[in-house]
Short mmCIF file of C-alpha atoms and ligand atoms in Angstrom, two decimals:
data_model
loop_
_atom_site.label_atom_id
_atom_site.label_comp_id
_atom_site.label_asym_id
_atom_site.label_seq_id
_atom_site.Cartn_x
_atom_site.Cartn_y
_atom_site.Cartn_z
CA UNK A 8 0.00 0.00 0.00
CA UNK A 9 2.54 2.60 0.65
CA UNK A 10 4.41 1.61 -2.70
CA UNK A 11 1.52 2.71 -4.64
CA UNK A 12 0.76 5.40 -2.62
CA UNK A 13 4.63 6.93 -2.29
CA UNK A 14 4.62 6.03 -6.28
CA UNK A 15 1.69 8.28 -7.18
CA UNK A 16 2.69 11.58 -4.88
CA UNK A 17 2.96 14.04 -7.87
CA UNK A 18 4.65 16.56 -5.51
CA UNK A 19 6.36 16.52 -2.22
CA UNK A 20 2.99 18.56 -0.68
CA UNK A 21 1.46 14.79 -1.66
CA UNK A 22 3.93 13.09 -0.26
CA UNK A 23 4.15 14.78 2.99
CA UNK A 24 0.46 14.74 3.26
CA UNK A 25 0.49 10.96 2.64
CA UNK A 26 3.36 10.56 5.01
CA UNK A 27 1.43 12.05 7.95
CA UNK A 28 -1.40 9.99 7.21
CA UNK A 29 0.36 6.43 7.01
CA UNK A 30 -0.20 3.50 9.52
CA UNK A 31 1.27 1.08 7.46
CA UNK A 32 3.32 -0.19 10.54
CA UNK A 33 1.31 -1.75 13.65
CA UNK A 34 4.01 -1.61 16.20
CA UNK A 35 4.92 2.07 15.49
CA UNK A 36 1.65 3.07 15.00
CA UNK A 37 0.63 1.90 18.74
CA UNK A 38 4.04 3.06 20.02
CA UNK A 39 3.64 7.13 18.54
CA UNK A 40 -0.34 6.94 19.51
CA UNK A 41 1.13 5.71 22.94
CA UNK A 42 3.62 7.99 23.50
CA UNK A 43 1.42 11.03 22.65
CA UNK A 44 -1.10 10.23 25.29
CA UNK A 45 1.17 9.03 28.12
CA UNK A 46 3.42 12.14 27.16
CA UNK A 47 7.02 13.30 29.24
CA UNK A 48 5.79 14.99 32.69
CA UNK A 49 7.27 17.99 31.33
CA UNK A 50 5.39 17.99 28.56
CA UNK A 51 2.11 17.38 29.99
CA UNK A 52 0.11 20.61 28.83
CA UNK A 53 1.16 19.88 25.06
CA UNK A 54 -1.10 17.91 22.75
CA UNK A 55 1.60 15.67 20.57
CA UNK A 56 1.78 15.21 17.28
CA UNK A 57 1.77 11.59 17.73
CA UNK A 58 1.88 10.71 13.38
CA UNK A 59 4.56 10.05 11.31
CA UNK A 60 6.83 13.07 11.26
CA UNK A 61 7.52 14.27 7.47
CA UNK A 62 10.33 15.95 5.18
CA UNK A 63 11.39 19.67 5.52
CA UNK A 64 13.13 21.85 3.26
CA UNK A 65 12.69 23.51 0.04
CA UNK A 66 11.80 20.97 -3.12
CA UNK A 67 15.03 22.50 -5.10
CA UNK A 68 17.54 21.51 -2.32
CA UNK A 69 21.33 20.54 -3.06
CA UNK A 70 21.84 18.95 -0.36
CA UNK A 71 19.45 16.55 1.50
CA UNK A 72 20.08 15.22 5.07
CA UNK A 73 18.85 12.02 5.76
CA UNK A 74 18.31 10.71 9.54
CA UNK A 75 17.03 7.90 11.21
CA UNK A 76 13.73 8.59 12.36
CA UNK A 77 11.34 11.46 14.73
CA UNK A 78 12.44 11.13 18.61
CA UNK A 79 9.74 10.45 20.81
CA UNK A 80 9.10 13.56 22.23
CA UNK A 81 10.66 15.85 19.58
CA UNK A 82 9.32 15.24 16.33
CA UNK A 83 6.79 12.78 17.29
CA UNK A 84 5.40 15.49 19.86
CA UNK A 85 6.64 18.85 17.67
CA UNK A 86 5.01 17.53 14.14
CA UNK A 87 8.63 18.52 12.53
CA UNK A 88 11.69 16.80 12.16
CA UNK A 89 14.01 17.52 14.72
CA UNK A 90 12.33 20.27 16.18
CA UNK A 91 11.54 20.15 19.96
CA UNK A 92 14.86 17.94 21.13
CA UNK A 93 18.39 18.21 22.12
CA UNK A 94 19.47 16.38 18.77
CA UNK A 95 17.64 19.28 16.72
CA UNK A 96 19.46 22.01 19.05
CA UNK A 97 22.56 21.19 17.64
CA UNK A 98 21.92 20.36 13.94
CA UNK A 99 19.80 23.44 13.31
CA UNK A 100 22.93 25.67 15.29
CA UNK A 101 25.20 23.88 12.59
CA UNK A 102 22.89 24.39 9.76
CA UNK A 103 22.41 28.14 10.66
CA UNK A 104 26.24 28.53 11.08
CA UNK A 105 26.76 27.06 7.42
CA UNK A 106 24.22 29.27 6.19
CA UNK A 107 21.75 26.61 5.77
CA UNK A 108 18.97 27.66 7.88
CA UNK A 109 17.64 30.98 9.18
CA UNK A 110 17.54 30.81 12.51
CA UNK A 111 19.38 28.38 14.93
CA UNK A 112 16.68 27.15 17.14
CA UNK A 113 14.00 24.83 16.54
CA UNK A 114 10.97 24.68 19.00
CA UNK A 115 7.75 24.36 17.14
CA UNK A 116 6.55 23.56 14.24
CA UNK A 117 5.22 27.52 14.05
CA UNK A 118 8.39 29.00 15.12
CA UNK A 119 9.51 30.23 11.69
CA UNK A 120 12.71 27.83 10.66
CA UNK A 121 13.21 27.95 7.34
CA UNK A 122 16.22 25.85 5.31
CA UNK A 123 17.98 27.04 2.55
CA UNK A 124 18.93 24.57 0.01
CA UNK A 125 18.41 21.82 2.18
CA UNK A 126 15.68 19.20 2.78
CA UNK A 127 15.71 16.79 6.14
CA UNK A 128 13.79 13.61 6.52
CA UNK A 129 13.84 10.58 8.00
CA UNK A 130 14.57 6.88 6.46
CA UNK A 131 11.66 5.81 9.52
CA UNK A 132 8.83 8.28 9.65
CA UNK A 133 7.20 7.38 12.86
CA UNK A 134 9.30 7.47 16.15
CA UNK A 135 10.05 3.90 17.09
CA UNK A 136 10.57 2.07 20.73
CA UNK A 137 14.33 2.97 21.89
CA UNK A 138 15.35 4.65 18.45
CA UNK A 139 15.60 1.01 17.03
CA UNK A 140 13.17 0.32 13.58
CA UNK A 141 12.42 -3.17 12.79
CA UNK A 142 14.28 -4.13 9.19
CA UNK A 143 10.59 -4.88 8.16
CA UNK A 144 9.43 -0.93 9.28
CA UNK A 145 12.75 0.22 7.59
CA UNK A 146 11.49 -1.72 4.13
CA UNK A 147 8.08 -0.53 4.77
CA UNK A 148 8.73 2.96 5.20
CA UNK A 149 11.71 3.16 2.20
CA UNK A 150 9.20 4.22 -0.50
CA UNK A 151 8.25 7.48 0.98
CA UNK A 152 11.87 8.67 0.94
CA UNK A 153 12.62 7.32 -2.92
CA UNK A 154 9.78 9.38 -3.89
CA UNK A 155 10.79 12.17 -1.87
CA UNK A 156 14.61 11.92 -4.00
CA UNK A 157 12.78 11.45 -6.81
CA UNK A 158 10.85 14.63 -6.68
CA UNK A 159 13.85 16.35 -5.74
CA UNK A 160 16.38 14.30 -7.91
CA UNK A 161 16.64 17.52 -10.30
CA UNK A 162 18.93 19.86 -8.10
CA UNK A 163 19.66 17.27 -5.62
CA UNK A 164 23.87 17.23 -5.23
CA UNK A 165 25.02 16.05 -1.63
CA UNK A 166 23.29 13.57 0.69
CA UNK A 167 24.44 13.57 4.15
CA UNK A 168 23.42 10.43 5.87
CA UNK A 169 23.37 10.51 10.16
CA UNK A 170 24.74 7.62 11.41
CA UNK A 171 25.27 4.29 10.17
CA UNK A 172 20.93 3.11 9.98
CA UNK A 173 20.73 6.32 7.35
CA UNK A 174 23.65 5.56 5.29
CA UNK A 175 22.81 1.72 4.86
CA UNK A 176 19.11 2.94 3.90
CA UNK A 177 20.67 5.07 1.37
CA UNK A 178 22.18 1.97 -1.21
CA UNK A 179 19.06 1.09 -1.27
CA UNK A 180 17.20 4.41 -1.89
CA UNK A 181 19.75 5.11 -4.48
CA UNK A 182 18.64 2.72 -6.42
CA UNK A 183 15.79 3.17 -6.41
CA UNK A 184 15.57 6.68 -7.33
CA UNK A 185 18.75 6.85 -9.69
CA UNK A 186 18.71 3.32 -10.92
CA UNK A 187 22.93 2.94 -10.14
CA UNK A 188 24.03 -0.09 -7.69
CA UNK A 189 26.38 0.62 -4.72
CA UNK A 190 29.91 -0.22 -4.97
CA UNK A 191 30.73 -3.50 -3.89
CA UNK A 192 31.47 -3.99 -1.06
CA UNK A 193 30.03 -1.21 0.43
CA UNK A 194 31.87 1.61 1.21
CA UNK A 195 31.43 0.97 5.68
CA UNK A 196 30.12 4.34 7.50
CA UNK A 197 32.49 6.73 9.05
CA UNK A 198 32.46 10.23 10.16
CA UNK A 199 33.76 11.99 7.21
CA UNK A 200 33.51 9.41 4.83
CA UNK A 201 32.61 9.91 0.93
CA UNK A 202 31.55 8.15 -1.99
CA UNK A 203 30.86 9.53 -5.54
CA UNK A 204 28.75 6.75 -7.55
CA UNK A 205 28.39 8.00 -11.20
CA UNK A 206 24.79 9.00 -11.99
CA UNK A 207 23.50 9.94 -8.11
CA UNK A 208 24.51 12.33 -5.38
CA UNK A 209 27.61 12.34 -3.39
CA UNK A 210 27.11 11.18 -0.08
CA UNK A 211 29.15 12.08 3.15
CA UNK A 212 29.09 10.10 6.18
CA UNK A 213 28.37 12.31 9.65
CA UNK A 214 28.11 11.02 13.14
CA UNK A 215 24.29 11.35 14.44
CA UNK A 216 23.82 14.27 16.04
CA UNK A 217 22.35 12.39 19.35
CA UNK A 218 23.12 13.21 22.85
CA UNK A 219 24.91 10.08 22.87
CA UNK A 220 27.60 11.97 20.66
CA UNK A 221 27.24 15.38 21.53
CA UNK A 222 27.15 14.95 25.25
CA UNK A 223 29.99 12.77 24.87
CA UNK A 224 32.49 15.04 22.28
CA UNK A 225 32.42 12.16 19.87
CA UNK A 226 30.75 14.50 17.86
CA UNK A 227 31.65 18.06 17.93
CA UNK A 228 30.25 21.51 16.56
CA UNK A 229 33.51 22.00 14.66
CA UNK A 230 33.31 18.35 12.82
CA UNK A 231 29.39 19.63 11.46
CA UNK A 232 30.88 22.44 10.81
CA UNK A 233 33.40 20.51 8.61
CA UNK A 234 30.91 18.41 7.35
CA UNK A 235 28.28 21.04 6.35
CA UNK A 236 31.05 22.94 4.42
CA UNK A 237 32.14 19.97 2.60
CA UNK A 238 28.50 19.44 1.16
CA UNK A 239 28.32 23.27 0.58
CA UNK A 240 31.26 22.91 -1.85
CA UNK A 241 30.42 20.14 -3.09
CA UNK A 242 26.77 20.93 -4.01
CA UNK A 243 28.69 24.20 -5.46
CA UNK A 244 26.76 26.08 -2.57
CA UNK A 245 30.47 27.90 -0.89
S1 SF4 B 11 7.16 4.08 9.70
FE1 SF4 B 11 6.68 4.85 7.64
S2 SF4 B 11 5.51 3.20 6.64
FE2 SF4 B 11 5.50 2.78 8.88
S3 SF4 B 11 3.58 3.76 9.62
FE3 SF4 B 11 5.25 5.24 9.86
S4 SF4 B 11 5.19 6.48 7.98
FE4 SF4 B 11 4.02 4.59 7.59
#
């Protein structure tokens, strides 16, 4: 069902609307429903979002950002991706350092963040139990972000994949959208890493921007900083 449905979005508007309307997947359909009603105590006076969590960013981007998928109570609560958690504090900083976004805070979905040249989404669009998708809810879920590189396959340069889950769903997505295989074997995820396949984007490797890696230093505003100006150039953006 979501094949055909991801398949006949004529525009990304479709495909976000379909996207927020999907409950293709039982588990993390009763997981975000759950989560929305037992809410975080601090969150208590806030109606959740509690759907799957679409893309953001313009529809001519250069550069796309792919992550895993919504946080509980960020995206899951917020509506947006990224917007309402720790993890979003420090990508949107980064992306409004490089240029990439407007402002460097993301609350609310009605706070006024705008990206420049850049679209975010998720290779999961529902929030799943401990940040962990099934491989069957990763397979499910694939053909909303194909369609969303095939609508924006036309300007599309640079894909930065977060963490190791986004850049294995990218071979995959790849292609799918731009009918090329991955090298073999696969180029292995790294912070920093590369790979130019004729015929489809570049993609660059970049640590998740989790509290498990900020809070730790493993990942650092200086190494986004190096990673968002690598795409930049590369997507002829610097
Ligand atoms: S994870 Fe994707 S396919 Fe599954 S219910 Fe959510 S939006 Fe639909």
């Amino acid at each position: 069902m979501v094949v055909a449905q991801a398949a006949g979005a004529a525009s990304l508007a479709e495909v976000d609307a379909g996207v927020a309307d999907c409950f293709a997947c039982p588990r993390l359909v009763a997981w975000r429903t759950d989560v929305a009603v037992t809410k975080r105590a601090s969150f208590r006076d806030q109606e959740y979002w509690g759907r799957p969590v679409p893309g953001m960013g313009p529809a001519d981007a250069e550069i796309a950002i792919l992550g895993l998928a919504p946080a509980a109570h960020g995206g899951n609560r917020t509506g947006r991706i990224f917007t309402g958690d720790r993890s979003g504090d420090v990508l949107f900083a980064a992306l409004h350092r490089a240029g990439l976004a407007n402002q460097p805070t993301s609350v609310s979905a009605d706070d006024g963040l705008e990206l420049r040249h850049t679209r975010i989404f998720a290779a999961v669009r529902c929030a799943p139990p401990d940040n962990k998708p099934t491989p069957e809810e990763r397979d499910t879920c694939a053909p909303w972000s194909r369609r969303e590189l095939e609508l924006i396959r036309p300007t599309l340069r640079v894909v930065v994949a977060l963490g190791a889950f986004a850049w294995a769903a990218w071979w995959p997505a790849m292609t799918a959208a731009y009918g090329v295989r991955p090298p073999v074997p696969r180029p292995k995820f790294g912070h920093g890493a590369q790979v130019s396949v004729p015929g489809s984007p570049i993609l660059l490797g970049c640590f998740h921007v989790s509290q498990q890696n900020t809070f730790t230093g493993r990942l650092t505003p200086g190494m986004l900083d190096d990673v968002f100006g690598r795409a930049k150039d590369l997507a002829g953006l610097a």
